[in-house]
Coordinates of C-alpha atoms in Angstrom, one line a residue:
Chain A
D2 CA 11.3 23.0 75.6
A3 CA 7.7 24.3 75.5
D4 CA 6.5 26.7 78.2
V5 CA 3.0 25.2 77.8
T6 CA 2.7 21.3 76.4
Q7 CA -0.3 19.9 75.1
T8 CA -0.7 16.1 74.9
P9 CA -1.4 14.3 72.3
R10 CA -0.4 16.7 69.7
N11 CA -2.8 14.4 67.2
R12 CA -5.2 12.2 68.1
I13 CA -7.9 10.4 65.6
T14 CA -10.5 8.8 67.2
K15 CA -14.3 6.9 66.7
T16 CA -17.5 8.6 67.7
G17 CA -18.7 7.4 71.6
K18 CA -15.0 7.4 72.6
R19 CA -13.7 9.1 75.6
I20 CA -10.7 11.4 74.9
M21 CA -8.6 13.3 77.3
L22 CA -6.2 16.2 76.1
E23 CA -3.8 17.3 78.8
C24 CA -1.8 20.5 79.2
S25 CA 0.9 21.1 81.7
Q26 CA 3.2 24.7 82.1
T27 CA 6.2 25.6 83.4
K28 CA 5.4 29.2 83.3
G29 CA 4.2 29.7 86.7
H30 CA 0.8 30.9 86.0
D31 CA -2.4 30.6 87.7
R32 CA -4.6 31.0 85.2
M33 CA -5.2 28.4 82.4
Y34 CA -7.8 28.1 79.6
W35 CA -8.8 25.5 76.7
Y36 CA -9.9 27.0 73.4
R37 CA -11.1 25.5 70.3
Q38 CA -10.2 26.7 66.4
D39 CA -12.1 25.7 63.8
P40 CA -11.5 27.2 60.0
G41 CA -13.3 30.7 60.1
L42 CA -14.6 31.0 63.4
G43 CA -11.1 31.8 65.1
L44 CA -10.6 30.7 68.6
R45 CA -13.8 29.9 71.2
L46 CA -13.4 29.3 74.8
I47 CA -14.2 26.0 76.5
Y48 CA -13.7 26.4 79.9
Y49 CA -11.0 28.4 82.0
S50 CA -9.6 28.2 85.5
F51 CA -8.1 30.7 88.1
D52 CA -6.8 28.5 90.2
V53 CA -6.9 24.9 91.5
K54 CA -10.3 25.1 93.0
D55 CA -12.0 27.3 90.4
I56 CA -13.6 26.1 87.2
N57 CA -15.7 28.3 85.2
K58 CA -17.5 27.4 81.6
G59 CA -16.8 29.6 78.6
E60 CA -18.8 30.2 75.8
I61 CA -18.9 26.6 74.0
S62 CA -18.7 24.0 77.1
D63 CA -21.4 21.9 76.1
G64 CA -19.9 18.1 75.7
Y65 CA -16.9 19.1 77.5
S66 CA -15.4 18.8 80.7
V67 CA -12.1 19.6 82.5
S68 CA -10.0 19.2 85.5
R69 CA -7.5 21.3 87.4
Q70 CA -5.1 18.6 88.9
A71 CA -2.5 21.2 89.9
Q72 CA -1.4 24.7 89.6
A73 CA 0.5 23.3 86.4
K74 CA -1.9 20.7 85.0
F75 CA -5.4 21.5 83.6
S76 CA -7.2 18.6 81.1
L77 CA -10.2 18.7 78.9
S78 CA -12.0 16.0 78.3
L79 CA -14.6 14.6 76.1
E80 CA -17.2 12.2 77.7
S81 CA -18.5 11.0 74.1
A82 CA -16.9 12.5 71.4
I83 CA -19.1 13.2 68.4
P84 CA -17.5 14.3 64.5
N85 CA -18.4 18.0 65.2
Q86 CA -16.0 18.1 68.0
T87 CA -13.1 17.8 65.4
A88 CA -10.8 20.6 65.9
L89 CA -7.7 21.9 66.8
Y90 CA -7.7 22.6 70.6
F91 CA -5.3 25.5 72.3
C92 CA -4.5 25.2 76.1
A93 CA -3.2 28.6 77.4
T94 CA -1.9 30.4 80.5
S95 CA -1.9 33.9 81.6
K96 CA -0.8 35.5 84.6
A97 CA -3.0 36.7 87.2
D98 CA -3.2 40.3 86.3
M99 CA -4.8 43.2 84.0
T100 CA -2.7 42.7 81.2
G101 CA -4.7 39.5 80.2
E102 CA -1.9 38.2 77.8
L103 CA -2.1 34.5 76.9
F104 CA 0.2 32.2 75.8
F105 CA -0.7 29.4 74.0
G106 CA 0.4 25.6 73.6
E107 CA 1.2 24.1 70.3
G108 CA -2.3 22.6 70.1
S109 CA -3.7 19.3 69.9
R110 CA -5.6 18.3 66.7
L111 CA -8.4 15.8 67.3
T112 CA -10.4 14.0 64.5
V113 CA -13.8 12.4 65.6
L114 CA -14.6 9.8 62.8
Chain B
E30 CA -22.6 39.4 73.9
L31 CA -19.4 40.9 72.4
K32 CA -18.5 40.5 68.8
V33 CA -15.0 40.9 67.4
E34 CA -14.8 41.4 63.6
Q35 CA -11.9 41.9 61.4
N36 CA -11.3 43.0 57.9
P37 CA -10.3 42.1 55.6
L38 CA -10.7 38.2 56.0
F39 CA -7.7 37.6 53.3
L40 CA -5.2 39.9 52.2
S41 CA -2.8 39.1 49.6
M42 CA -0.1 41.8 49.0
Q43 CA 3.3 42.5 47.4
E44 CA 6.4 42.7 48.9
G45 CA 7.0 46.3 49.6
K46 CA 3.4 47.8 49.9
N47 CA 1.8 48.9 53.2
Y48 CA -1.4 47.9 54.2
T49 CA -3.9 48.1 57.3
I50 CA -6.1 45.2 59.0
Y51 CA -8.5 46.6 61.3
C52 CA -10.3 44.9 64.2
N53 CA -13.7 46.4 65.5
Y54 CA -15.4 45.2 68.4
S55 CA -18.8 45.6 69.7
T56 CA -18.7 46.4 73.4
T57 CA -16.7 48.6 75.9
S58 CA -13.0 47.5 76.3
D59 CA -9.7 49.0 77.0
R60 CA -7.3 45.8 76.3
L61 CA -6.8 44.5 73.0
Y62 CA -4.3 41.9 71.7
W63 CA -3.1 40.9 68.2
Y64 CA -1.4 37.5 67.8
R65 CA 0.0 36.0 64.6
Q66 CA -0.3 32.3 63.7
D67 CA 1.9 30.5 60.9
P68 CA 0.0 27.2 59.4
G69 CA 0.0 24.5 61.5
K70 CA 1.4 26.6 64.5
S71 CA 0.4 27.9 67.8
L72 CA -0.3 31.5 68.5
E73 CA 2.5 34.2 69.0
S74 CA 1.5 37.4 71.1
L75 CA 2.7 40.5 68.8
F76 CA 1.0 43.3 70.8
V77 CA -1.3 43.9 74.1
L78 CA -2.5 47.4 74.3
L79 CA -4.3 48.6 77.3
S80 CA -5.3 52.0 77.0
N81 CA -7.2 53.9 74.6
G82 CA -4.3 55.8 72.1
A83 CA -1.9 52.9 72.8
V84 CA 0.5 52.5 69.9
K85 CA 3.2 49.5 69.7
Q86 CA 5.2 48.9 66.9
E87 CA 7.6 46.0 66.3
G88 CA 9.7 45.7 63.4
R89 CA 7.4 46.4 60.1
L90 CA 4.2 45.9 62.4
M91 CA 2.1 48.9 64.1
A92 CA -0.7 48.4 66.4
S93 CA -3.2 51.0 67.8
L94 CA -6.0 51.1 69.6
D95 CA -9.1 53.6 69.8
T96 CA -11.5 52.8 72.5
K97 CA -13.9 55.3 71.9
A98 CA -14.2 53.9 68.5
R99 CA -13.9 50.5 69.4
L100 CA -11.4 49.8 66.7
S101 CA -7.7 48.5 66.4
T102 CA -5.6 48.6 63.5
L103 CA -2.3 46.5 62.3
H104 CA -0.6 48.3 60.3
I105 CA 2.0 46.4 57.6
T106 CA 5.2 48.7 56.2
A107 CA 6.9 47.6 53.6
A108 CA 5.7 43.8 53.7
V109 CA 8.2 41.2 53.0
H110 CA 7.4 37.3 52.5
D111 CA 8.0 36.4 56.2
L112 CA 5.1 38.4 57.4
S113 CA 2.7 35.6 55.5
A114 CA 0.4 34.4 58.3
T115 CA -2.9 34.6 60.0
Y116 CA -3.3 37.5 62.4
F117 CA -6.1 37.7 64.9
C118 CA -7.0 40.2 67.4
A119 CA -8.9 39.3 70.8
V120 CA -10.7 41.8 73.2
A121 CA -11.0 41.4 76.6
T122 CA -14.2 42.5 78.9
G123 CA -14.5 42.6 82.5
T124 CA -11.6 41.7 85.1
A125 CA -11.2 38.4 83.9
S126 CA -8.7 37.3 81.3
K127 CA -11.2 35.9 78.9
L128 CA -10.3 36.8 75.3
T129 CA -12.9 36.8 72.4
F130 CA -11.1 36.1 68.8
G131 CA -11.7 37.7 65.7
T132 CA -11.9 35.2 62.8
G133 CA -8.7 35.9 61.8
T134 CA -6.8 37.5 58.7
R135 CA -5.0 35.4 56.4
L136 CA -2.2 37.7 54.9
Q137 CA -0.3 36.2 51.9
V138 CA 2.6 38.2 50.8
T139 CA 3.9 37.7 47.5
L140 CA 7.1 38.6 45.5

């Protein structure tokens, strides 16, 4: 079983709908992240959380919100999805140390029509 | 704003050949990471480089970091088809584990 699990893995939705992507981890890491991947643009950070009471915006947070329900759970919401939010979304975790190595989930492919 | 540039963006190479992928970044950092991504899959951590002059090797891949030049290289020795994938470098700044990724190098190894 994957250490970082994302649900759903694939989702097709319509413009204006609310969408939630969920991430859970069994690695025991304190830090969790949401990244977005678009072809030719690499990965861009949406939000990150260093513990349950800590939420921080990344470089592209507009149109997104997050919730850290527990140490092991971090969800990403699109309140009103738009077509340019069509992308592959990755959740990642890391230890609270200086190595900073990220461990990624398997990705959630979102298509907004 | 930190910028991370990789080149080449696409690399087609024959099996058995050697090649190097370059990763340049724009601000001071002493932490650099290399990841591999197979099509439609997640990112797999390859190397974590945490100091100037760091060199790490795993199989046919070797990564190095020159923080003064703000440059990391990923060298491929005697490429094999199984190395075909997209390779990303990522740079960390500050004390947080916020990584900025390059746009990736798609490597295709042909027979």
